Each structure stands twice: as structure tokens, then as C-alpha cells.
Amino acid sequence: MFKREVQSLDDVLQKLLRQEGLETPLMQKRLIDAWGEVAGSVVEKYTGDKFIKNQTLFVKILNPALRADLSMMKQRLVDKLNAKVGSRQIIDIRFY
């Protein structure tokens, strides 16, 4: 009989993603997709482009009043988005 090291599929996929350098882009994509759920459907309606650069999430907000309100909630949004993804992917949000 062979003695094999049994690993779960989740562990194998995580190891493969980490080796290929795809873990961070996947987490960033999940974070961007979670924006509507974390910020809310009303905010999502007034949201334009979203992208991450140098651990900063850039979000285009189409309503200036909403942009001002969200800028006061920055740290709370950062914490909620990172918690949703399960790792610290962003450290700041910039609204433009």
C-alpha cells in the first residue's frame, strides 16, 4: 500500500494560486465585486469605474454630495471590504 499525503482541494488551489502569483489579483477582483454589497445598492447606482492601484481603491462617484459623505466613511468602508475578502488588500479609498 502507498501512503499518500491527502490534502483538501481548497489547500491545493490556494497553494497553486500562490505559486503562480494569482492570489492577489483574485482577491482584488473579489474586493471590487464586493463594493456594491458593502456600500449598498444606492451607492452602487452612483458608482462609475473602480480599480485598485498600490493598495488604494479608486472609486468614481457620480454624485458630489454622496462623494463627500463617503469620504467621511472611508476607514469603515476599508475595514468592511477587507473583512469581506478575508485579507488586507487595500489600505485607503480615493473617491473621484
Coordinates of C-alpha atoms in Angstrom, one line a residue:
M1 CA 0.0 0.0 0.0
F2 CA 1.1 3.5 -0.8
K3 CA 1.0 6.1 1.9
R4 CA -0.2 9.3 0.4
E5 CA -0.5 12.8 1.8
V6 CA -4.1 13.7 1.5
Q7 CA -4.9 17.4 1.0
S8 CA -8.1 19.2 0.6
L9 CA -8.9 20.7 -2.8
D10 CA -9.1 24.2 -1.2
D11 CA -5.5 23.8 0.1
V12 CA -4.2 22.6 -3.2
L13 CA -5.9 25.5 -5.1
Q14 CA -4.6 28.1 -2.6
K15 CA -1.1 26.7 -3.0
L16 CA -1.3 26.7 -6.8
L17 CA -2.6 30.3 -6.9
R18 CA 0.1 31.5 -4.5
Q19 CA 2.8 29.8 -6.6
E20 CA 1.6 31.3 -9.9
G21 CA 1.2 34.8 -8.4
L22 CA -2.6 34.8 -9.0
E23 CA -3.8 35.0 -5.4
T24 CA -3.6 38.8 -5.0
P25 CA -5.3 39.7 -8.3
L26 CA -8.1 37.3 -7.5
M27 CA -8.6 38.8 -4.0
Q28 CA -8.5 42.3 -5.6
K29 CA -11.2 41.3 -8.1
R30 CA -13.3 39.9 -5.3
L31 CA -12.9 43.1 -3.3
I32 CA -14.0 45.2 -6.3
D33 CA -17.0 43.0 -6.8
A34 CA -18.0 43.3 -3.1
W35 CA -18.2 47.1 -3.4
G36 CA -21.9 47.1 -4.2
E37 CA -22.7 44.8 -1.3
V38 CA -20.7 46.6 1.3
A39 CA -21.5 50.2 0.2
G40 CA -25.2 49.5 -0.6
S41 CA -27.3 49.5 -3.7
V42 CA -28.0 53.2 -3.7
V43 CA -24.2 54.0 -3.7
E44 CA -23.7 51.3 -6.4
K45 CA -26.1 53.1 -8.6
Y46 CA -24.0 56.3 -8.5
T47 CA -20.7 54.4 -8.8
G48 CA -18.6 54.5 -12.0
D49 CA -15.2 53.0 -12.5
K50 CA -13.4 51.1 -9.8
F51 CA -9.8 49.9 -9.7
I52 CA -7.0 49.1 -7.3
K53 CA -3.5 50.6 -7.6
N54 CA -0.8 50.4 -4.9
Q55 CA -3.3 49.1 -2.3
T56 CA -5.6 52.0 -2.8
L57 CA -9.1 51.5 -4.2
F58 CA -10.1 54.3 -6.6
V59 CA -13.9 54.7 -7.0
K60 CA -15.6 57.2 -9.3
I61 CA -18.7 58.6 -7.6
L62 CA -21.1 60.5 -9.9
N63 CA -22.8 62.5 -7.2
P64 CA -20.7 65.2 -5.4
A65 CA -22.8 65.1 -2.2
L66 CA -22.5 61.3 -2.0
R67 CA -18.8 61.6 -2.6
A68 CA -18.5 63.9 0.4
D69 CA -20.5 61.6 2.6
L70 CA -18.5 58.6 1.6
S71 CA -15.2 60.3 2.2
M72 CA -16.2 60.6 5.9
M73 CA -16.8 56.9 6.0
K74 CA -13.5 55.8 4.3
Q75 CA -12.0 53.8 7.1
R76 CA -15.2 52.0 7.9
L77 CA -15.5 51.0 4.2
V78 CA -11.9 49.9 4.1
D79 CA -12.4 47.7 7.1
K80 CA -15.6 46.2 5.8
L81 CA -14.2 45.5 2.3
N82 CA -11.1 43.8 3.7
A83 CA -13.2 41.8 6.1
K84 CA -15.4 40.7 3.2
V85 CA -12.4 39.4 1.2
G86 CA -10.7 37.9 4.3
S87 CA -7.4 39.6 3.9
R88 CA -5.9 43.1 3.9
Q89 CA -5.9 44.1 0.3
I90 CA -6.4 47.8 0.5
I91 CA -5.3 50.5 3.0
D92 CA -7.1 53.5 1.5
I93 CA -10.0 54.6 -0.7
R94 CA -9.9 57.6 -3.0
F95 CA -13.1 58.9 -4.4
Y96 CA -13.0 61.0 -7.6

